[in-house]
mmCIF file with all atom_site columns, C-alpha atoms and ligand atoms in Angstrom:
data_model
loop_
_atom_site.group_PDB
_atom_site.id
_atom_site.type_symbol
_atom_site.label_atom_id
_atom_site.label_alt_id
_atom_site.label_comp_id
_atom_site.label_asym_id
_atom_site.label_entity_id
_atom_site.label_seq_id
_atom_site.pdbx_PDB_ins_code
_atom_site.Cartn_x
_atom_site.Cartn_y
_atom_site.Cartn_z
_atom_site.occupancy
_atom_site.B_iso_or_equiv
_atom_site.pdbx_formal_charge
_atom_site.auth_seq_id
_atom_site.auth_comp_id
_atom_site.auth_asym_id
_atom_site.auth_atom_id
_atom_site.pdbx_PDB_model_num
ATOM   1   C  CA  . MET Z 1 1   ? 15.992  13.644  19.001 1.00 95.00 ? 1   MET Z CA  1
ATOM   2   C  CA  . ARG Z 1 2   ? 13.140  15.486  19.499 1.00 97.00 ? 2   ARG Z CA  1
ATOM   3   C  CA  . VAL Z 1 3   ? 9.714   14.117  17.211 1.00 97.00 ? 3   VAL Z CA  1
ATOM   4   C  CA  . GLY Z 1 4   ? 6.153   16.039  17.126 1.00 97.00 ? 4   GLY Z CA  1
ATOM   5   C  CA  . PHE Z 1 5   ? 3.267   15.159  15.552 1.00 98.00 ? 5   PHE Z CA  1
ATOM   6   C  CA  . THR Z 1 6   ? -0.322  15.649  15.972 1.00 98.00 ? 6   THR Z CA  1
ATOM   7   C  CA  . VAL Z 1 7   ? -1.612  13.226  18.215 1.00 98.00 ? 7   VAL Z CA  1
ATOM   8   C  CA  . ASN Z 1 8   ? -5.704  12.739  18.252 1.00 97.00 ? 8   ASN Z CA  1
ATOM   9   C  CA  . GLY Z 1 9   ? -5.729  16.623  17.534 1.00 96.00 ? 9   GLY Z CA  1
ATOM   10  C  CA  . ARG Z 1 10  ? -3.293  18.023  19.374 1.00 97.00 ? 10  ARG Z CA  1
ATOM   11  C  CA  . GLU Z 1 11  ? 0.158   18.931  19.222 1.00 98.00 ? 11  GLU Z CA  1
ATOM   12  C  CA  . GLU Z 1 12  ? 2.405   16.885  20.974 1.00 97.00 ? 12  GLU Z CA  1
ATOM   13  C  CA  . THR Z 1 13  ? 6.094   16.439  21.162 1.00 97.00 ? 13  THR Z CA  1
ATOM   14  C  CA  . ALA Z 1 14  ? 8.445   13.965  22.825 1.00 97.00 ? 14  ALA Z CA  1
ATOM   15  C  CA  . ASP Z 1 15  ? 12.584  14.959  23.437 1.00 97.00 ? 15  ASP Z CA  1
ATOM   16  C  CA  . ASP Z 1 16  ? 14.918  12.407  23.974 1.00 96.00 ? 16  ASP Z CA  1
ATOM   17  C  CA  . VAL Z 1 17  ? 13.747  9.526   21.276 1.00 97.00 ? 17  VAL Z CA  1
ATOM   18  C  CA  . TRP Z 1 18  ? 16.538  7.626   20.234 1.00 95.00 ? 18  TRP Z CA  1
ATOM   19  C  CA  . GLU Z 1 19  ? 16.606  6.665   16.844 1.00 94.00 ? 19  GLU Z CA  1
ATOM   20  C  CA  . GLY Z 1 20  ? 14.698  3.524   16.055 1.00 94.00 ? 20  GLY Z CA  1
ATOM   21  C  CA  . GLU Z 1 21  ? 12.421  3.704   18.992 1.00 97.00 ? 21  GLU Z CA  1
ATOM   22  C  CA  . SER Z 1 22  ? 8.833   2.918   17.614 1.00 98.00 ? 22  SER Z CA  1
ATOM   23  C  CA  . LEU Z 1 23  ? 5.725   5.254   17.491 1.00 98.00 ? 23  LEU Z CA  1
ATOM   24  C  CA  . LEU Z 1 24  ? 3.796   2.802   19.713 1.00 98.00 ? 24  LEU Z CA  1
ATOM   25  C  CA  . TYR Z 1 25  ? 6.452   2.973   22.716 1.00 98.00 ? 25  TYR Z CA  1
ATOM   26  C  CA  . VAL Z 1 26  ? 6.492   7.232   22.285 1.00 98.00 ? 26  VAL Z CA  1
ATOM   27  C  CA  . LEU Z 1 27  ? 2.965   6.803   22.351 1.00 98.00 ? 27  LEU Z CA  1
ATOM   28  C  CA  . ARG Z 1 28  ? 2.424   4.309   25.482 1.00 98.00 ? 28  ARG Z CA  1
ATOM   29  C  CA  . GLU Z 1 29  ? 5.532   5.183   27.218 1.00 97.00 ? 29  GLU Z CA  1
ATOM   30  C  CA  . ARG Z 1 30  ? 6.130   9.251   26.622 1.00 97.00 ? 30  ARG Z CA  1
ATOM   31  C  CA  . MET Z 1 31  ? 2.562   10.416  25.245 1.00 97.00 ? 31  MET Z CA  1
ATOM   32  C  CA  . GLY Z 1 32  ? 0.739   9.004   28.462 1.00 97.00 ? 32  GLY Z CA  1
ATOM   33  C  CA  . LEU Z 1 33  ? -1.876  7.232   25.543 1.00 98.00 ? 33  LEU Z CA  1
ATOM   34  C  CA  . PRO Z 1 34  ? -1.363  3.645   26.606 1.00 98.00 ? 34  PRO Z CA  1
ATOM   35  C  CA  . GLY Z 1 35  ? -4.790  2.441   24.175 1.00 98.00 ? 35  GLY Z CA  1
ATOM   36  C  CA  . SER Z 1 36  ? -2.622  0.702   21.781 1.00 98.00 ? 36  SER Z CA  1
ATOM   37  C  CA  . LYS Z 1 37  ? -1.655  -2.403  22.642 1.00 98.00 ? 37  LYS Z CA  1
ATOM   38  C  CA  . ASN Z 1 38  ? 2.109   -3.894  22.432 1.00 97.00 ? 38  ASN Z CA  1
ATOM   39  C  CA  . ALA Z 1 39  ? 1.818   -7.581  22.128 1.00 95.00 ? 39  ALA Z CA  1
ATOM   40  C  CA  . CYS Z 1 40  ? 3.705   -8.565  19.596 1.00 97.00 ? 40  CYS Z CA  1
ATOM   41  C  CA  . GLU Z 1 41  ? 6.003   -5.714  18.414 1.00 96.00 ? 41  GLU Z CA  1
ATOM   42  C  CA  . GLN Z 1 42  ? 6.690   -7.584  15.071 1.00 96.00 ? 42  GLN Z CA  1
ATOM   43  C  CA  . GLY Z 1 43  ? 4.132   -6.130  12.799 1.00 97.00 ? 43  GLY Z CA  1
ATOM   44  C  CA  . GLU Z 1 44  ? 1.951   -9.589  13.305 1.00 97.00 ? 44  GLU Z CA  1
ATOM   45  C  CA  . CYS Z 1 45  ? -0.873  -9.093  15.366 1.00 98.00 ? 45  CYS Z CA  1
ATOM   46  C  CA  . GLY Z 1 46  ? -2.277  -5.467  15.007 1.00 98.00 ? 46  GLY Z CA  1
ATOM   47  C  CA  . SER Z 1 47  ? -2.733  -5.176  18.610 1.00 98.00 ? 47  SER Z CA  1
ATOM   48  C  CA  . CYS Z 1 48  ? -0.516  -1.933  18.072 1.00 98.00 ? 48  CYS Z CA  1
ATOM   49  C  CA  . THR Z 1 49  ? -2.640  -0.422  15.221 1.00 98.00 ? 49  THR Z CA  1
ATOM   50  C  CA  . VAL Z 1 50  ? -2.663  3.334   14.581 1.00 98.00 ? 50  VAL Z CA  1
ATOM   51  C  CA  . LEU Z 1 51  ? -4.091  5.855   11.874 1.00 98.00 ? 51  LEU Z CA  1
ATOM   52  C  CA  . LEU Z 1 52  ? -0.973  7.163   9.978  1.00 98.00 ? 52  LEU Z CA  1
ATOM   53  C  CA  . ASP Z 1 53  ? -2.375  10.120  7.969  1.00 98.00 ? 53  ASP Z CA  1
ATOM   54  C  CA  . GLY Z 1 54  ? -5.450  8.323   7.461  1.00 97.00 ? 54  GLY Z CA  1
ATOM   55  C  CA  . VAL Z 1 55  ? -3.818  5.236   7.265  1.00 98.00 ? 55  VAL Z CA  1
ATOM   56  C  CA  . PRO Z 1 56  ? -4.234  1.902   9.292  1.00 98.00 ? 56  PRO Z CA  1
ATOM   57  C  CA  . VAL Z 1 57  ? -0.394  0.896   10.490 1.00 98.00 ? 57  VAL Z CA  1
ATOM   58  C  CA  . CYS Z 1 58  ? 1.513   -0.892  12.903 1.00 98.00 ? 58  CYS Z CA  1
ATOM   59  C  CA  . SER Z 1 59  ? 2.407   1.178   15.197 1.00 98.00 ? 59  SER Z CA  1
ATOM   60  C  CA  . CYS Z 1 60  ? 5.022   -0.722  16.211 1.00 98.00 ? 60  CYS Z CA  1
ATOM   61  C  CA  . LEU Z 1 61  ? 6.570   -1.198  12.222 1.00 98.00 ? 61  LEU Z CA  1
ATOM   62  C  CA  . VAL Z 1 62  ? 6.973   3.160   12.594 1.00 98.00 ? 62  VAL Z CA  1
ATOM   63  C  CA  . ALA Z 1 63  ? 9.776   4.424   13.278 1.00 98.00 ? 63  ALA Z CA  1
ATOM   64  C  CA  . ALA Z 1 64  ? 8.607   7.632   16.024 1.00 98.00 ? 64  ALA Z CA  1
ATOM   65  C  CA  . GLY Z 1 65  ? 10.745  9.843   13.217 1.00 97.00 ? 65  GLY Z CA  1
ATOM   66  C  CA  . GLN Z 1 66  ? 8.836   8.562   10.239 1.00 97.00 ? 66  GLN Z CA  1
ATOM   67  C  CA  . ALA Z 1 67  ? 5.528   10.616  12.306 1.00 98.00 ? 67  ALA Z CA  1
ATOM   68  C  CA  . GLU Z 1 68  ? 7.482   13.927  12.419 1.00 98.00 ? 68  GLU Z CA  1
ATOM   69  C  CA  . GLY Z 1 69  ? 4.699   16.226  11.061 1.00 98.00 ? 69  GLY Z CA  1
ATOM   70  C  CA  . ARG Z 1 70  ? 2.116   14.040  10.464 1.00 98.00 ? 70  ARG Z CA  1
ATOM   71  C  CA  . ARG Z 1 71  ? -0.841  13.098  11.858 1.00 98.00 ? 71  ARG Z CA  1
ATOM   72  C  CA  . VAL Z 1 72  ? -1.746  10.322  14.100 1.00 98.00 ? 72  VAL Z CA  1
ATOM   73  C  CA  . ARG Z 1 73  ? -5.128  9.298   15.209 1.00 98.00 ? 73  ARG Z CA  1
ATOM   74  C  CA  . THR Z 1 74  ? -5.040  6.378   18.147 1.00 98.00 ? 74  THR Z CA  1
ATOM   75  C  CA  . VAL Z 1 75  ? -7.762  4.739   20.051 1.00 98.00 ? 75  VAL Z CA  1
ATOM   76  C  CA  . GLU Z 1 76  ? -8.763  7.496   22.316 1.00 98.00 ? 76  GLU Z CA  1
ATOM   77  C  CA  . GLY Z 1 77  ? -9.424  9.420   19.581 1.00 97.00 ? 77  GLY Z CA  1
ATOM   78  C  CA  . LEU Z 1 78  ? -12.203 7.336   18.367 1.00 97.00 ? 78  LEU Z CA  1
ATOM   79  C  CA  . ALA Z 1 79  ? -14.891 8.757   20.232 1.00 95.00 ? 79  ALA Z CA  1
ATOM   80  C  CA  . GLU Z 1 80  ? -16.953 11.932  18.934 1.00 88.00 ? 80  GLU Z CA  1
ATOM   81  C  CA  . GLY Z 1 81  ? -16.953 14.025  22.884 1.00 88.00 ? 81  GLY Z CA  1
ATOM   82  C  CA  . ASP Z 1 82  ? -18.253 12.045  25.975 1.00 90.00 ? 82  ASP Z CA  1
ATOM   83  C  CA  . ARG Z 1 83  ? -20.184 9.479   22.822 1.00 93.00 ? 83  ARG Z CA  1
ATOM   84  C  CA  . GLN Z 1 84  ? -18.167 7.108   22.106 1.00 95.00 ? 84  GLN Z CA  1
ATOM   85  C  CA  . ALA Z 1 85  ? -17.487 6.232   18.249 1.00 95.00 ? 85  ALA Z CA  1
ATOM   86  C  CA  . PRO Z 1 86  ? -20.279 3.914   17.028 1.00 95.00 ? 86  PRO Z CA  1
ATOM   87  C  CA  . ILE Z 1 87  ? -17.501 0.979   16.010 1.00 97.00 ? 87  ILE Z CA  1
ATOM   88  C  CA  . GLN Z 1 88  ? -17.392 0.972   20.151 1.00 98.00 ? 88  GLN Z CA  1
ATOM   89  C  CA  . GLU Z 1 89  ? -20.941 0.882   20.565 1.00 97.00 ? 89  GLU Z CA  1
ATOM   90  C  CA  . ALA Z 1 90  ? -21.573 -1.127  18.362 1.00 98.00 ? 90  ALA Z CA  1
ATOM   91  C  CA  . PHE Z 1 91  ? -18.656 -3.883  20.179 1.00 98.00 ? 91  PHE Z CA  1
ATOM   92  C  CA  . VAL Z 1 92  ? -19.706 -3.814  23.272 1.00 97.00 ? 92  VAL Z CA  1
ATOM   93  C  CA  . GLU Z 1 93  ? -22.903 -3.852  21.984 1.00 98.00 ? 93  GLU Z CA  1
ATOM   94  C  CA  . CYS Z 1 94  ? -22.078 -7.367  20.371 1.00 98.00 ? 94  CYS Z CA  1
ATOM   95  C  CA  . GLY Z 1 95  ? -20.064 -8.990  23.798 1.00 97.00 ? 95  GLY Z CA  1
ATOM   96  C  CA  . ALA Z 1 96  ? -17.146 -8.349  21.323 1.00 98.00 ? 96  ALA Z CA  1
ATOM   97  C  CA  . VAL Z 1 97  ? -14.766 -8.214  23.827 1.00 97.00 ? 97  VAL Z CA  1
ATOM   98  C  CA  . GLN Z 1 98  ? -13.198 -10.552 25.798 1.00 96.00 ? 98  GLN Z CA  1
ATOM   99  C  CA  . CYS Z 1 99  ? -9.739  -9.695  27.531 1.00 97.00 ? 99  CYS Z CA  1
ATOM   100 C  CA  . GLY Z 1 100 ? -9.896  -6.786  25.829 1.00 96.00 ? 100 GLY Z CA  1
ATOM   101 C  CA  . PHE Z 1 101 ? -5.773  -7.111  24.027 1.00 96.00 ? 101 PHE Z CA  1
ATOM   102 C  CA  . CYS Z 1 102 ? -6.351  -6.745  20.802 1.00 98.00 ? 102 CYS Z CA  1
ATOM   103 C  CA  . THR Z 1 103 ? -9.446  -4.658  20.771 1.00 98.00 ? 103 THR Z CA  1
ATOM   104 C  CA  . PRO Z 1 104 ? -8.435  -0.959  20.371 1.00 98.00 ? 104 PRO Z CA  1
ATOM   105 C  CA  . GLY Z 1 105 ? -5.852  -2.371  17.108 1.00 98.00 ? 105 GLY Z CA  1
ATOM   106 C  CA  . LEU Z 1 106 ? -9.577  -3.954  16.202 1.00 98.00 ? 106 LEU Z CA  1
ATOM   107 C  CA  . LEU Z 1 107 ? -11.473 -0.604  16.352 1.00 98.00 ? 107 LEU Z CA  1
ATOM   108 C  CA  . VAL Z 1 108 ? -9.233  1.769   14.516 1.00 98.00 ? 108 VAL Z CA  1
ATOM   109 C  CA  . GLN Z 1 109 ? -8.741  -0.703  12.333 1.00 98.00 ? 109 GLN Z CA  1
ATOM   110 C  CA  . ALA Z 1 110 ? -12.554 -1.165  11.852 1.00 98.00 ? 110 ALA Z CA  1
ATOM   111 C  CA  . HIS Z 1 111 ? -13.371 2.389   12.372 1.00 97.00 ? 111 HIS Z CA  1
ATOM   112 C  CA  . ASP Z 1 112 ? -10.992 3.062   9.266  1.00 98.00 ? 112 ASP Z CA  1
ATOM   113 C  CA  . LEU Z 1 113 ? -13.303 0.641   7.080  1.00 98.00 ? 113 LEU Z CA  1
ATOM   114 C  CA  . ILE Z 1 114 ? -16.632 1.634   7.561  1.00 96.00 ? 114 ILE Z CA  1
ATOM   115 C  CA  . GLU Z 1 115 ? -15.342 5.454   7.186  1.00 95.00 ? 115 GLU Z CA  1
ATOM   116 C  CA  . ARG Z 1 116 ? -14.123 4.334   3.546  1.00 95.00 ? 116 ARG Z CA  1
ATOM   117 C  CA  . VAL Z 1 117 ? -16.586 1.481   2.616  1.00 95.00 ? 117 VAL Z CA  1
ATOM   118 C  CA  . PRO Z 1 118 ? -20.066 2.428   3.397  1.00 86.00 ? 118 PRO Z CA  1
ATOM   119 C  CA  . ARG Z 1 119 ? -21.754 -0.939  2.924  1.00 92.00 ? 119 ARG Z CA  1
ATOM   120 C  CA  . PRO Z 1 120 ? -18.964 -3.532  3.500  1.00 97.00 ? 120 PRO Z CA  1
ATOM   121 C  CA  . SER Z 1 121 ? -19.192 -7.159  2.401  1.00 97.00 ? 121 SER Z CA  1
ATOM   122 C  CA  . ASP Z 1 122 ? -18.565 -10.111 4.576  1.00 97.00 ? 122 ASP Z CA  1
ATOM   123 C  CA  . ALA Z 1 123 ? -15.315 -10.432 2.694  1.00 98.00 ? 123 ALA Z CA  1
ATOM   124 C  CA  . ASP Z 1 124 ? -14.440 -6.652  2.889  1.00 98.00 ? 124 ASP Z CA  1
ATOM   125 C  CA  . ILE Z 1 125 ? -14.587 -7.365  6.613  1.00 98.00 ? 125 ILE Z CA  1
ATOM   126 C  CA  . ARG Z 1 126 ? -12.521 -10.256 6.783  1.00 98.00 ? 126 ARG Z CA  1
ATOM   127 C  CA  . GLU Z 1 127 ? -9.814  -8.347  4.367  1.00 97.00 ? 127 GLU Z CA  1
ATOM   128 C  CA  . ALA Z 1 128 ? -9.505  -5.679  6.739  1.00 98.00 ? 128 ALA Z CA  1
ATOM   129 C  CA  . LEU Z 1 129 ? -9.138  -7.287  9.763  1.00 98.00 ? 129 LEU Z CA  1
ATOM   130 C  CA  . ALA Z 1 130 ? -7.301  -10.195 8.461  1.00 97.00 ? 130 ALA Z CA  1
ATOM   131 C  CA  . GLY Z 1 131 ? -4.046  -8.468  10.366 1.00 97.00 ? 131 GLY Z CA  1
ATOM   132 C  CA  . ASN Z 1 132 ? -5.475  -8.388  13.397 1.00 98.00 ? 132 ASN Z CA  1
ATOM   133 C  CA  . LEU Z 1 133 ? -5.655  -11.273 15.867 1.00 98.00 ? 133 LEU Z CA  1
ATOM   134 C  CA  . CYS Z 1 134 ? -7.921  -11.991 18.999 1.00 98.00 ? 134 CYS Z CA  1
ATOM   135 C  CA  . ARG Z 1 135 ? -7.647  -15.525 20.815 1.00 95.00 ? 135 ARG Z CA  1
ATOM   136 C  CA  . CYS Z 1 136 ? -10.447 -14.853 22.678 1.00 96.00 ? 136 CYS Z CA  1
ATOM   137 C  CA  . THR Z 1 137 ? -13.610 -14.448 21.085 1.00 94.00 ? 137 THR Z CA  1
ATOM   138 C  CA  . GLY Z 1 138 ? -13.196 -16.522 17.793 1.00 94.00 ? 138 GLY Z CA  1
ATOM   139 C  CA  . TYR Z 1 139 ? -13.804 -13.620 15.756 1.00 97.00 ? 139 TYR Z CA  1
ATOM   140 C  CA  . GLU Z 1 140 ? -17.881 -14.000 14.909 1.00 97.00 ? 140 GLU Z CA  1
ATOM   141 C  CA  . LYS Z 1 141 ? -18.940 -11.290 18.146 1.00 98.00 ? 141 LYS Z CA  1
ATOM   142 C  CA  . ILE Z 1 142 ? -16.475 -8.834  16.018 1.00 98.00 ? 142 ILE Z CA  1
ATOM   143 C  CA  . LEU Z 1 143 ? -17.731 -9.381  12.694 1.00 98.00 ? 143 LEU Z CA  1
ATOM   144 C  CA  . ALA Z 1 144 ? -21.430 -8.941  13.927 1.00 98.00 ? 144 ALA Z CA  1
ATOM   145 C  CA  . ALA Z 1 145 ? -20.231 -5.825  15.852 1.00 98.00 ? 145 ALA Z CA  1
ATOM   146 C  CA  . VAL Z 1 146 ? -18.521 -4.216  12.677 1.00 98.00 ? 146 VAL Z CA  1
ATOM   147 C  CA  . ARG Z 1 147 ? -21.695 -5.123  10.396 1.00 98.00 ? 147 ARG Z CA  1
ATOM   148 C  CA  . LEU Z 1 148 ? -24.021 -2.993  13.117 1.00 97.00 ? 148 LEU Z CA  1
ATOM   149 C  CA  . ALA Z 1 149 ? -21.654 -0.349  12.996 1.00 97.00 ? 149 ALA Z CA  1
ATOM   150 C  CA  . ALA Z 1 150 ? -21.863 -0.155  9.095  1.00 97.00 ? 150 ALA Z CA  1
ATOM   151 C  CA  . ASN Z 1 151 ? -25.267 -0.724  9.057  1.00 95.00 ? 151 ASN Z CA  1
ATOM   152 C  CA  . ARG Z 1 152 ? -26.045 1.961   11.396 1.00 93.00 ? 152 ARG Z CA  1
ATOM   153 C  CA  . ARG Z 1 153 ? -23.310 4.662   9.650  1.00 90.00 ? 153 ARG Z CA  1
ATOM   154 C  CA  . ALA Z 1 154 ? -25.041 3.391   6.286  1.00 88.00 ? 154 ALA Z CA  1
ATOM   155 C  CA  . GLU Z 1 155 ? -28.604 4.309   7.754  1.00 87.00 ? 155 GLU Z CA  1
ATOM   156 C  CA  . ASN Z 1 156 ? -27.430 8.065   9.360  1.00 81.00 ? 156 ASN Z CA  1
ATOM   157 C  CA  . PRO Z 1 157 ? -24.293 8.803   7.320  1.00 71.00 ? 157 PRO Z CA  1
HETATM 158 S  S1  . LIG C 2 .   ? 2.146   -5.083  18.372 1.00 72.59 ? 1   LIG C S1  1
HETATM 159 FE FE1 . LIG C 2 .   ? 2.516   -3.681  16.523 1.00 72.59 ? 1   LIG C FE1 1
HETATM 160 S  S2  . LIG C 2 .   ? 1.724   -5.786  15.230 1.00 72.59 ? 1   LIG C S2  1
HETATM 161 FE FE2 . LIG C 2 .   ? 1.707   -6.692  17.123 1.00 72.59 ? 1   LIG C FE2 1
HETATM 162 S  S1  . LIG C 2 .   ? -10.514 -10.027 22.864 1.00 72.59 ? 2   LIG C S1  1
HETATM 163 FE FE1 . LIG C 2 .   ? -8.820  -11.159 23.770 1.00 72.59 ? 2   LIG C FE1 1
HETATM 164 S  S2  . LIG C 2 .   ? -7.422  -10.897 22.522 1.00 72.59 ? 2   LIG C S2  1
HETATM 165 FE FE2 . LIG C 2 .   ? -9.201  -10.811 21.626 1.00 72.59 ? 2   LIG C FE2 1
#
């Protein structure tokens, strides 16, 4: 079947999509957007998180056909032109990236949080990122990065 949706503001289509094919597979393998990562393919790790109509989802659990006619935003679509999104800058500044495998999903999830909640508490941040697993960083630098980006956004909305 043919599937079409908007990705990072661009209309995209994919042909010969199998009914059971995931949105993650279509993004990575058919649309040339490998930022979203495939780690568990079971909705457990969050490395494949994208925004579907503005809501974070595990794209490994979404059938590509479910995205028909909708808006998808991936980690590749967070930057504003040539400039990294504030959450991306904060991750770099805080050293919140090690192997980087979890990073795209964390960035999408954290970006969504600071858009929705101007001054998130630590509990808000932990709850928002609870579905995103990282094997490397111990999470402290990730939390620091989200705090930094949220504070900057609150000061310059
Ligand atoms: S790859 Fe989708 S949640 Fe792990
Ligand atoms: S930086 Fe390696 S899994 Fe998070």
